[in-house]
PDB file of C-alpha atoms in Angstrom:
ATOM      1  CA  MET A   1      96.519  94.972 -26.227  1.00  0.00           C
ATOM      2  CA  SER A   2      93.898  96.951 -25.103  1.00  0.00           C
ATOM      3  CA  THR A   3      90.432  96.259 -23.656  1.00  0.00           C
ATOM      4  CA  PRO A   4      87.906  98.344 -21.736  1.00  0.00           C
ATOM      5  CA  SER A   5      87.316  97.952 -17.937  1.00  0.00           C
ATOM      6  CA  ILE A   6      84.698  95.388 -18.183  1.00  0.00           C
ATOM      7  CA  PHE A   7      82.756  92.515 -16.309  1.00  0.00           C
ATOM      8  CA  ALA A   8      85.330  89.500 -16.786  1.00  0.00           C
ATOM      9  CA  GLN A   9      83.563  86.390 -17.142  1.00  0.00           C
ATOM     10  CA  ASN A  10      86.566  83.692 -17.288  1.00  0.00           C
ATOM     11  CA  ARG A  11      85.117  80.537 -17.111  1.00  0.00           C
ATOM     12  CA  GLN A  12      86.947  77.642 -18.796  1.00  0.00           C
ATOM     13  CA  SER A  13      84.651  74.955 -18.724  1.00  0.00           C
ATOM     14  CA  THR A  14      85.996  73.538 -22.177  1.00  0.00           C
ATOM     15  CA  PRO A  15      89.531  72.947 -23.252  1.00  0.00           C
ATOM     16  CA  LEU A  16      91.104  74.182 -26.006  1.00  0.00           C
ATOM     17  CA  PRO A  17      93.148  72.256 -28.200  1.00  0.00           C
ATOM     18  CA  GLU A  18      96.802  71.930 -28.505  1.00  0.00           C
ATOM     19  CA  GLY A  19      98.384  74.712 -30.969  1.00  0.00           C
ATOM     20  CA  HIS A  20     100.893  77.116 -31.351  1.00  0.00           C
ATOM     21  CA  ALA A  21      98.609  79.953 -30.433  1.00  0.00           C
ATOM     22  CA  LYS A  22      96.764  78.074 -27.572  1.00  0.00           C
ATOM     23  CA  ASP A  23      98.147  80.197 -24.750  1.00  0.00           C
ATOM     24  CA  LEU A  24      97.517  83.346 -26.656  1.00  0.00           C
ATOM     25  CA  VAL A  25      94.063  82.462 -27.316  1.00  0.00           C
ATOM     26  CA  GLU A  26      93.547  81.852 -23.121  1.00  0.00           C
ATOM     27  CA  GLN A  27      95.242  85.165 -22.566  1.00  0.00           C
ATOM     28  CA  ALA A  28      93.398  87.473 -24.875  1.00  0.00           C
ATOM     29  CA  CYS A  29      90.071  85.724 -25.680  1.00  0.00           C
ATOM     30  CA  THR A  30      88.646  84.832 -21.932  1.00  0.00           C
ATOM     31  CA  SER A  31      88.364  88.068 -20.060  1.00  0.00           C
ATOM     32  CA  CYS A  32      85.025  88.719 -21.454  1.00  0.00           C
ATOM     33  CA  HIS A  33      83.661  85.486 -22.216  1.00  0.00           C
ATOM     34  CA  ALA A  34      84.280  81.623 -21.562  1.00  0.00           C
ATOM     35  CA  ILE A  35      86.260  79.356 -23.665  1.00  0.00           C
ATOM     36  CA  ASN A  36      82.919  77.568 -24.570  1.00  0.00           C
ATOM     37  CA  ALA A  37      81.822  80.671 -26.475  1.00  0.00           C
ATOM     38  CA  ILE A  38      84.981  79.930 -29.078  1.00  0.00           C
ATOM     39  CA  THR A  39      84.510  76.092 -28.962  1.00  0.00           C
ATOM     40  CA  ARG A  40      80.662  76.473 -29.989  1.00  0.00           C
ATOM     41  CA  SER A  41      81.641  78.592 -32.619  1.00  0.00           C
ATOM     42  CA  GLY A  42      83.340  78.612 -36.180  1.00  0.00           C
ATOM     43  CA  PHE A  43      83.987  80.753 -39.282  1.00  0.00           C
ATOM     44  CA  ASP A  44      85.470  80.398 -42.381  1.00  0.00           C
ATOM     45  CA  GLY A  45      89.105  81.095 -42.544  1.00  0.00           C
ATOM     46  CA  VAL A  46      91.763  83.339 -40.942  1.00  0.00           C
ATOM     47  CA  GLU A  47      90.407  86.251 -42.547  1.00  0.00           C
ATOM     48  CA  MET A  48      86.618  85.661 -41.107  1.00  0.00           C
ATOM     49  CA  TRP A  49      88.146  85.052 -37.711  1.00  0.00           C
ATOM     50  CA  ARG A  50      89.971  88.253 -37.862  1.00  0.00           C
ATOM     51  CA  SER A  51      87.079  90.279 -38.427  1.00  0.00           C
ATOM     52  CA  VAL A  52      85.321  88.709 -35.453  1.00  0.00           C
ATOM     53  CA  GLN A  53      88.469  89.655 -33.334  1.00  0.00           C
ATOM     54  CA  GLU A  54      88.737  92.989 -34.635  1.00  0.00           C
ATOM     55  CA  SER A  55      85.120  93.701 -33.256  1.00  0.00           C
ATOM     56  CA  MET A  56      86.116  92.651 -29.770  1.00  0.00           C
ATOM     57  CA  ILE A  57      89.763  93.610 -28.883  1.00  0.00           C
ATOM     58  CA  GLN A  58      92.855  95.327 -30.156  1.00  0.00           C
ATOM     59  CA  LEU A  59      96.146  93.175 -30.638  1.00  0.00           C
ATOM     60  CA  PRO A  60      99.278  93.614 -31.678  1.00  0.00           C
ATOM     61  CA  GLU A  61      99.405  92.171 -35.457  1.00  0.00           C
ATOM     62  CA  SER A  62     101.757  89.425 -34.825  1.00  0.00           C
ATOM     63  CA  ASP A  63      99.494  88.182 -32.167  1.00  0.00           C
ATOM     64  CA  ALA A  64      96.214  88.960 -33.968  1.00  0.00           C
ATOM     65  CA  ILE A  65      97.396  86.523 -37.174  1.00  0.00           C
ATOM     66  CA  SER A  66      98.665  83.864 -34.617  1.00  0.00           C
ATOM     67  CA  ILE A  67      95.609  83.934 -32.916  1.00  0.00           C
ATOM     68  CA  ALA A  68      93.349  83.783 -36.125  1.00  0.00           C
ATOM     69  CA  GLU A  69      95.228  81.098 -37.914  1.00  0.00           C
ATOM     70  CA  TYR A  70      94.913  79.149 -34.712  1.00  0.00           C
ATOM     71  CA  LEU A  71      91.295  79.568 -34.369  1.00  0.00           C
ATOM     72  CA  ALA A  72      90.651  78.867 -38.201  1.00  0.00           C
ATOM     73  CA  GLU A  73      92.645  75.553 -37.956  1.00  0.00           C
ATOM     74  CA  HIS A  74      90.740  74.121 -34.882  1.00  0.00           C
ATOM     75  CA  PHE A  75      87.311  76.062 -35.108  1.00  0.00           C
ATOM     76  CA  PRO A  76      86.107  76.293 -38.913  1.00  0.00           C
ATOM     77  CA  ALA A  77      82.768  76.940 -39.984  1.00  0.00           C
ATOM     78  CA  ARG A  78      80.038  74.555 -38.731  1.00  0.00           C
ATOM     79  CA  GLU A  79      77.811  73.134 -41.736  1.00  0.00           C
ATOM     80  CA  ASP A  80      75.133  72.761 -39.300  1.00  0.00           C
ATOM     81  CA  ARG A  81      75.090  76.493 -38.392  1.00  0.00           C
ATOM     82  CA  LYS A  82      75.161  77.663 -42.022  1.00  0.00           C
ATOM     83  CA  PRO A  83      71.627  79.173 -43.326  1.00  0.00           C
ATOM     84  CA  THR A  84      69.691  77.797 -45.788  1.00  0.00           C
ATOM     85  CA  LEU A  85      69.282  80.662 -48.775  1.00  0.00           C
ATOM     86  CA  VAL A  86      65.780  80.747 -50.407  1.00  0.00           C
ATOM     87  CA  ASP A  87      65.086  82.311 -53.548  1.00  0.00           C
ATOM     88  CA  GLY A  88      62.516  85.008 -53.507  1.00  0.00           C
ATOM     89  CA  PRO A  89      62.111  88.753 -54.403  1.00  0.00           C
ATOM     90  CA  VAL A  90      63.604  90.280 -51.466  1.00  0.00           C
ATOM     91  CA  GLU A  91      66.784  91.115 -51.056  1.00  0.00           C
ATOM     92  CA  ILE A  92      68.330  92.332 -47.665  1.00  0.00           C
ATOM     93  CA  ASP A  93      71.357  94.717 -47.195  1.00  0.00           C
ATOM     94  CA  ILE A  94      72.927  94.655 -43.923  1.00  0.00           C
ATOM     95  CA  GLN A  95      75.363  97.443 -42.734  1.00  0.00           C
ATOM     96  CA  GLU A  96      77.356  97.245 -39.627  1.00  0.00           C
ATOM     97  CA  TRP A  97      79.288  99.897 -37.394  1.00  0.00           C
ATOM     98  CA  ILE A  98      81.933  99.119 -34.863  1.00  0.00           C
ATOM     99  CA  VAL A  99      81.326 100.767 -31.872  1.00  0.00           C
ATOM    100  CA  PRO A 100      84.319 102.916 -30.365  1.00  0.00           C
ATOM    101  CA  THR A 101      84.945 101.072 -27.187  1.00  0.00           C
ATOM    102  CA  LEU A 102      85.695  97.184 -27.867  1.00  0.00           C
ATOM    103  CA  GLY A 103      84.513  94.342 -25.516  1.00  0.00           C
ATOM    104  CA  GLN A 104      81.815  96.350 -24.373  1.00  0.00           C
ATOM    105  CA  ARG A 105      79.196  93.788 -25.415  1.00  0.00           C
ATOM    106  CA  SER A 106      76.846  96.140 -27.208  1.00  0.00           C
ATOM    107  CA  ARG A 107      73.385  95.347 -26.932  1.00  0.00           C
ATOM    108  CA  ASP A 108      69.753  96.253 -26.993  1.00  0.00           C
ATOM    109  CA  PRO A 109      69.654  98.843 -29.777  1.00  0.00           C
ATOM    110  CA  ILE A 110      66.479 101.346 -30.002  1.00  0.00           C
ATOM    111  CA  GLU A 111      65.683 104.417 -32.153  1.00  0.00           C
ATOM    112  CA  ALA A 112      64.747 107.654 -30.461  1.00  0.00           C
ATOM    113  CA  PRO A 113      62.406 110.042 -32.067  1.00  0.00           C
ATOM    114  CA  ASP A 114      64.952 112.260 -33.744  1.00  0.00           C
ATOM    115  CA  GLY A 115      66.112 109.164 -35.748  1.00  0.00           C
ATOM    116  CA  SER A 116      69.559 108.458 -34.102  1.00  0.00           C
ATOM    117  CA  ILE A 117      70.112 104.968 -32.451  1.00  0.00           C
ATOM    118  CA  TRP A 118      71.110 104.296 -28.856  1.00  0.00           C
ATOM    119  CA  TRP A 119      72.416 101.182 -27.656  1.00  0.00           C
ATOM    120  CA  THR A 120      73.653 100.065 -24.023  1.00  0.00           C
ATOM    121  CA  GLY A 121      77.979  98.836 -23.556  1.00  0.00           C
ATOM    122  CA  MET A 122      76.928  96.575 -20.651  1.00  0.00           C
ATOM    123  CA  TRP A 123      80.280  95.625 -19.752  1.00  0.00           C
ATOM    124  CA  ALA A 124      81.821  98.766 -20.276  1.00  0.00           C
ATOM    125  CA  SER A 125      79.079 100.749 -18.312  1.00  0.00           C
ATOM    126  CA  LEU A 126      78.391 102.871 -20.969  1.00  0.00           C
ATOM    127  CA  VAL A 127      75.572 104.017 -23.434  1.00  0.00           C
ATOM    128  CA  GLY A 128      76.165 104.971 -27.277  1.00  0.00           C
ATOM    129  CA  GLN A 129      74.352 106.868 -29.910  1.00  0.00           C
ATOM    130  CA  LEU A 130      74.466 106.174 -33.853  1.00  0.00           C
ATOM    131  CA  ASP A 131      73.650 108.550 -36.465  1.00  0.00           C
ATOM    132  CA  PRO A 132      72.825 106.229 -38.951  1.00  0.00           C
ATOM    133  CA  VAL A 133      72.920 108.280 -41.955  1.00  0.00           C
ATOM    134  CA  THR A 134      76.394 109.913 -41.399  1.00  0.00           C
ATOM    135  CA  GLY A 135      77.859 106.891 -39.223  1.00  0.00           C
ATOM    136  CA  ASN A 136      78.947 109.251 -36.356  1.00  0.00           C
ATOM    137  CA  MET A 137      79.035 107.513 -33.088  1.00  0.00           C
ATOM    138  CA  ASN A 138      79.062 109.136 -29.186  1.00  0.00           C
ATOM    139  CA  GLU A 139      79.660 107.088 -26.199  1.00  0.00           C
ATOM    140  CA  TYR A 140      78.593 108.317 -22.546  1.00  0.00           C
ATOM    141  CA  ALA A 141      80.321 106.940 -19.638  1.00  0.00           C
ATOM    142  CA  LEU A 142      78.127 105.463 -16.621  1.00  0.00           C
ATOM    143  CA  PRO A 143      78.720 104.968 -13.301  1.00  0.00           C
ATOM    144  CA  PRO A 144      81.290 102.090 -13.205  1.00  0.00           C
ATOM    145  CA  GLU A 145      79.022  99.555 -11.934  1.00  0.00           C
ATOM    146  CA  ALA A 146      75.836 100.247 -13.788  1.00  0.00           C
ATOM    147  CA  ARG A 147      76.424  97.941 -16.500  1.00  0.00           C
ATOM    148  CA  PRO A 148      73.009  98.918 -18.013  1.00  0.00           C
ATOM    149  CA  HIS A 149      71.083  96.115 -19.615  1.00  0.00           C
ATOM    150  CA  SER A 150      68.460  98.146 -21.724  1.00  0.00           C
ATOM    151  CA  ILE A 151      67.853 101.645 -22.707  1.00  0.00           C
ATOM    152  CA  VAL A 152      64.820 103.887 -23.618  1.00  0.00           C
ATOM    153  CA  PRO A 153      64.539 107.299 -24.831  1.00  0.00           C
ATOM    154  CA  ASP A 154      61.844 109.504 -23.981  1.00  0.00           C
ATOM    155  CA  GLU A 155      59.956 112.504 -26.074  1.00  0.00           C
ATOM    156  CA  ASP A 156      62.247 115.192 -24.307  1.00  0.00           C
ATOM    157  CA  GLY A 157      65.596 113.649 -25.615  1.00  0.00           C
ATOM    158  CA  PHE A 158      66.386 112.096 -22.288  1.00  0.00           C
ATOM    159  CA  ILE A 159      67.834 108.626 -22.242  1.00  0.00           C
ATOM    160  CA  TRP A 160      66.845 106.041 -19.809  1.00  0.00           C
ATOM    161  CA  TYR A 161      68.766 102.792 -18.886  1.00  0.00           C
ATOM    162  CA  THR A 162      68.678 100.120 -16.588  1.00  0.00           C
ATOM    163  CA  GLY A 163      71.243  99.771 -14.221  1.00  0.00           C
ATOM    164  CA  ASN A 164      71.347  96.155 -14.026  1.00  0.00           C
ATOM    165  CA  SER A 165      74.490  95.812 -11.792  1.00  0.00           C
ATOM    166  CA  ASN A 166      73.836  99.123  -9.306  1.00  0.00           C
ATOM    167  CA  GLY A 167      70.668  98.467  -8.983  1.00  0.00           C
ATOM    168  CA  THR A 168      69.462 101.846 -10.332  1.00  0.00           C
ATOM    169  CA  ILE A 169      67.402 103.415 -13.174  1.00  0.00           C
ATOM    170  CA  GLY A 170      69.301 106.199 -14.694  1.00  0.00           C
ATOM    171  CA  LYS A 171      68.597 109.011 -16.881  1.00  0.00           C
ATOM    172  CA  LEU A 172      71.061 110.460 -18.793  1.00  0.00           C
ATOM    173  CA  ASP A 173      70.770 114.242 -20.508  1.00  0.00           C
ATOM    174  CA  PRO A 174      72.992 113.764 -23.711  1.00  0.00           C
ATOM    175  CA  ALA A 175      73.277 117.681 -23.704  1.00  0.00           C
ATOM    176  CA  THR A 176      75.587 117.837 -20.714  1.00  0.00           C
ATOM    177  CA  GLY A 177      76.233 114.255 -20.132  1.00  0.00           C
ATOM    178  CA  ASP A 178      74.762 114.927 -16.730  1.00  0.00           C
ATOM    179  CA  ILE A 179      73.091 111.183 -15.063  1.00  0.00           C
ATOM    180  CA  THR A 180      70.299 111.356 -12.554  1.00  0.00           C
ATOM    181  CA  GLU A 181      70.259 107.833 -10.565  1.00  0.00           C
ATOM    182  CA  TYR A 182      66.935 106.262  -8.888  1.00  0.00           C
ATOM    183  CA  PRO A 183      67.641 103.727  -6.653  1.00  0.00           C
ATOM    184  CA  THR A 184      65.773 100.268  -6.873  1.00  0.00           C
ATOM    185  CA  GLU A 185      64.515  97.988  -3.952  1.00  0.00           C
ATOM    186  CA  ALA A 186      65.273  95.044  -6.437  1.00  0.00           C
ATOM    187  CA  GLY A 187      68.736  95.789  -6.940  1.00  0.00           C
ATOM    188  CA  ASP A 188      68.953  94.423 -10.971  1.00  0.00           C
ATOM    189  CA  PRO A 189      66.467  96.438 -13.102  1.00  0.00           C
ATOM    190  CA  HIS A 190      66.624  94.458 -16.268  1.00  0.00           C
ATOM    191  CA  THR A 191      64.168  95.769 -19.048  1.00  0.00           C
ATOM    192  CA  ALA A 192      62.473  99.167 -19.193  1.00  0.00           C
ATOM    193  CA  VAL A 193      59.021 100.718 -21.327  1.00  0.00           C
ATOM    194  CA  PHE A 194      57.338 103.844 -21.335  1.00  0.00           C
ATOM    195  CA  HIS A 195      53.901 103.791 -21.055  1.00  0.00           C
ATOM    196  CA  PRO A 196      51.088 106.438 -22.497  1.00  0.00           C
ATOM    197  CA  ASN A 197      50.713 107.685 -19.080  1.00  0.00           C
ATOM    198  CA  GLY A 198      54.102 109.086 -18.803  1.00  0.00           C
ATOM    199  CA  ASN A 199      55.611 106.274 -16.324  1.00  0.00           C
ATOM    200  CA  LEU A 200      58.540 103.793 -16.967  1.00  0.00           C
ATOM    201  CA  TYR A 201      57.775 100.216 -16.299  1.00  0.00           C
ATOM    202  CA  PHE A 202      60.451  97.553 -15.599  1.00  0.00           C
ATOM    203  CA  THR A 203      61.197  93.891 -14.870  1.00  0.00           C
ATOM    204  CA  SER A 204      63.771  93.077 -12.569  1.00  0.00           C
ATOM    205  CA  GLN A 205      64.955  89.663 -13.492  1.00  0.00           C
ATOM    206  CA  ARG A 206      66.885  88.123 -10.495  1.00  0.00           C
ATOM    207  CA  ALA A 207      64.730  89.607  -7.664  1.00  0.00           C
ATOM    208  CA  ALA A 208      61.470  88.533  -9.437  1.00  0.00           C
ATOM    209  CA  MET A 209      60.094  92.069  -8.877  1.00  0.00           C
ATOM    210  CA  LEU A 210      57.967  94.721 -11.789  1.00  0.00           C
ATOM    211  CA  GLY A 211      58.804  98.455 -11.129  1.00  0.00           C
ATOM    212  CA  ARG A 212      56.853 101.817 -12.117  1.00  0.00           C
ATOM    213  CA  LEU A 213      58.935 105.043 -12.048  1.00  0.00           C
ATOM    214  CA  ASN A 214      57.057 108.463 -12.398  1.00  0.00           C
ATOM    215  CA  PRO A 215      59.857 110.463 -13.901  1.00  0.00           C
ATOM    216  CA  VAL A 216      58.302 113.545 -13.160  1.00  0.00           C
ATOM    217  CA  THR A 217      58.160 113.294  -9.021  1.00  0.00           C
ATOM    218  CA  GLY A 218      60.787 110.563  -8.911  1.00  0.00           C
ATOM    219  CA  GLU A 219      58.206 108.255  -7.124  1.00  0.00           C
ATOM    220  CA  LEU A 220      58.985 104.471  -7.625  1.00  0.00           C
ATOM    221  CA  LYS A 221      56.898 101.748  -6.938  1.00  0.00           C
ATOM    222  CA  GLU A 222      57.784  97.995  -6.671  1.00  0.00           C
ATOM    223  CA  ILE A 223      55.946  94.449  -6.558  1.00  0.00           C
ATOM    224  CA  PRO A 224      56.985  91.081  -6.225  1.00  0.00           C
ATOM    225  CA  THR A 225      56.016  88.631  -9.591  1.00  0.00           C
ATOM    226  CA  GLU A 226      56.263  85.350 -10.473  1.00  0.00           C
ATOM    227  CA  PRO A 227      60.040  84.072 -11.335  1.00  0.00           C
ATOM    228  CA  ARG A 228      62.527  85.799 -13.809  1.00  0.00           C
ATOM    229  CA  PRO A 229      60.391  88.522 -15.234  1.00  0.00           C
ATOM    230  CA  TYR A 230      62.213  89.310 -18.490  1.00  0.00           C
ATOM    231  CA  GLY A 231      60.836  91.553 -21.439  1.00  0.00           C
ATOM    232  CA  ILE A 232      57.943  93.841 -20.973  1.00  0.00           C
ATOM    233  CA  ILE A 233      55.974  95.819 -23.915  1.00  0.00           C
ATOM    234  CA  VAL A 234      52.860  98.070 -23.878  1.00  0.00           C
ATOM    235  CA  ALA A 235      50.071  97.042 -25.843  1.00  0.00           C
ATOM    236  CA  GLN A 236      47.536  99.064 -27.921  1.00  0.00           C
ATOM    237  CA  ASP A 237      45.053  98.728 -25.014  1.00  0.00           C
ATOM    238  CA  GLU A 238      47.523 100.365 -22.743  1.00  0.00           C
ATOM    239  CA  THR A 239      48.074  96.924 -20.806  1.00  0.00           C
ATOM    240  CA  VAL A 240      51.675  96.176 -19.626  1.00  0.00           C
ATOM    241  CA  TRP A 241      52.722  92.772 -20.786  1.00  0.00           C
ATOM    242  CA  ILE A 242      55.461  90.875 -19.384  1.00  0.00           C
ATOM    243  CA  ALA A 243      57.313  87.845 -20.249  1.00  0.00           C
ATOM    244  CA  TYR A 244      58.891  85.319 -17.864  1.00  0.00           C
ATOM    245  CA  ASN A 245      62.179  83.934 -19.001  1.00  0.00           C
ATOM    246  CA  GLY A 246      62.372  80.166 -18.037  1.00  0.00           C
ATOM    247  CA  THR A 247      58.758  79.858 -16.602  1.00  0.00           C
ATOM    248  CA  ASN A 248      56.603  79.322 -19.688  1.00  0.00           C
ATOM    249  CA  LYS A 249      54.211  82.166 -18.430  1.00  0.00           C
ATOM    250  CA  LEU A 250      53.200  85.822 -19.788  1.00  0.00           C
ATOM    251  CA  GLY A 251      51.872  88.229 -17.557  1.00  0.00           C
ATOM    252  CA  ALA A 252      49.351  91.206 -18.138  1.00  0.00           C
ATOM    253  CA  MET A 253      49.734  94.412 -15.839  1.00  0.00           C
ATOM    254  CA  ASP A 254      47.227  97.249 -15.139  1.00  0.00           C
ATOM    255  CA  PRO A 255      49.631 100.213 -14.920  1.00  0.00           C
ATOM    256  CA  GLU A 256      47.333 101.599 -12.521  1.00  0.00           C
ATOM    257  CA  SER A 257      46.823  99.010  -9.806  1.00  0.00           C
ATOM    258  CA  MET A 258      50.155  97.109 -10.926  1.00  0.00           C
ATOM    259  CA  GLU A 259      48.005  94.010 -10.582  1.00  0.00           C
ATOM    260  CA  VAL A 260      49.033  90.957 -12.598  1.00  0.00           C
ATOM    261  CA  GLN A 261      47.182  88.475 -14.440  1.00  0.00           C
ATOM    262  CA  TYR A 262      49.612  85.571 -15.263  1.00  0.00           C
ATOM    263  CA  TYR A 263      48.852  83.311 -18.343  1.00  0.00           C
ATOM    264  CA  ARG A 264      50.932  79.965 -18.639  1.00  0.00           C
ATOM    265  CA  MET A 265      52.012  78.651 -21.989  1.00  0.00           C
ATOM    266  CA  PHE A 266      51.618  75.470 -23.485  1.00  0.00           C
TER     267      PHE A 266
END
């Protein structure tokens, strides 16, 4: 059995039903997420559970089968979560790629100027690159405590990420693997975006701060803001917009003064 060194979240809030593989499930399936992530789920049959399982962890074959059989028996597909299919002229094909490091919590994919797709592996402290034409993937190790949340490529080929757990903005040079870190006051950079003025703007959710980094000089400015700033985008008029997670607000920030005007949503 092998898993990456990741941020364990073993919160057993909901007991599992008795069964032949209950102990195996508790051992193998709770190092990355709580048991209620299982109890709230449901899939059709053993093969579907195997498919889900194989995207997260490598197990001995006998254990994998036992776990899938147990999960299929106790957590079948939930009718209330099945989609309602509607006839129409549009057909959608979905292609998936399993990332090399399992259990990493791959997230926040974004397309770089060269057409490659980059993502963060938050719990494994890495970033990855996918060539969607060939399917080739590369992963780049970051400082162990970085746990990147989001990722932004720039026009020069560098990859920028938010070190959500070590309080840094990081820059990766894919050609060399070299990493430059910019420490923040906030301690938990969350989501970032480049502005046409060349600066990188970012949110820090837990610290309730907004930041601006000049990639050329390294100058970094941070300001306090309303609680839980989360998403951040740049509008066509170059205003920086922020979504406040859970506080029912949007914020419009002037990119030069960093003054924010707040809008409560109803």
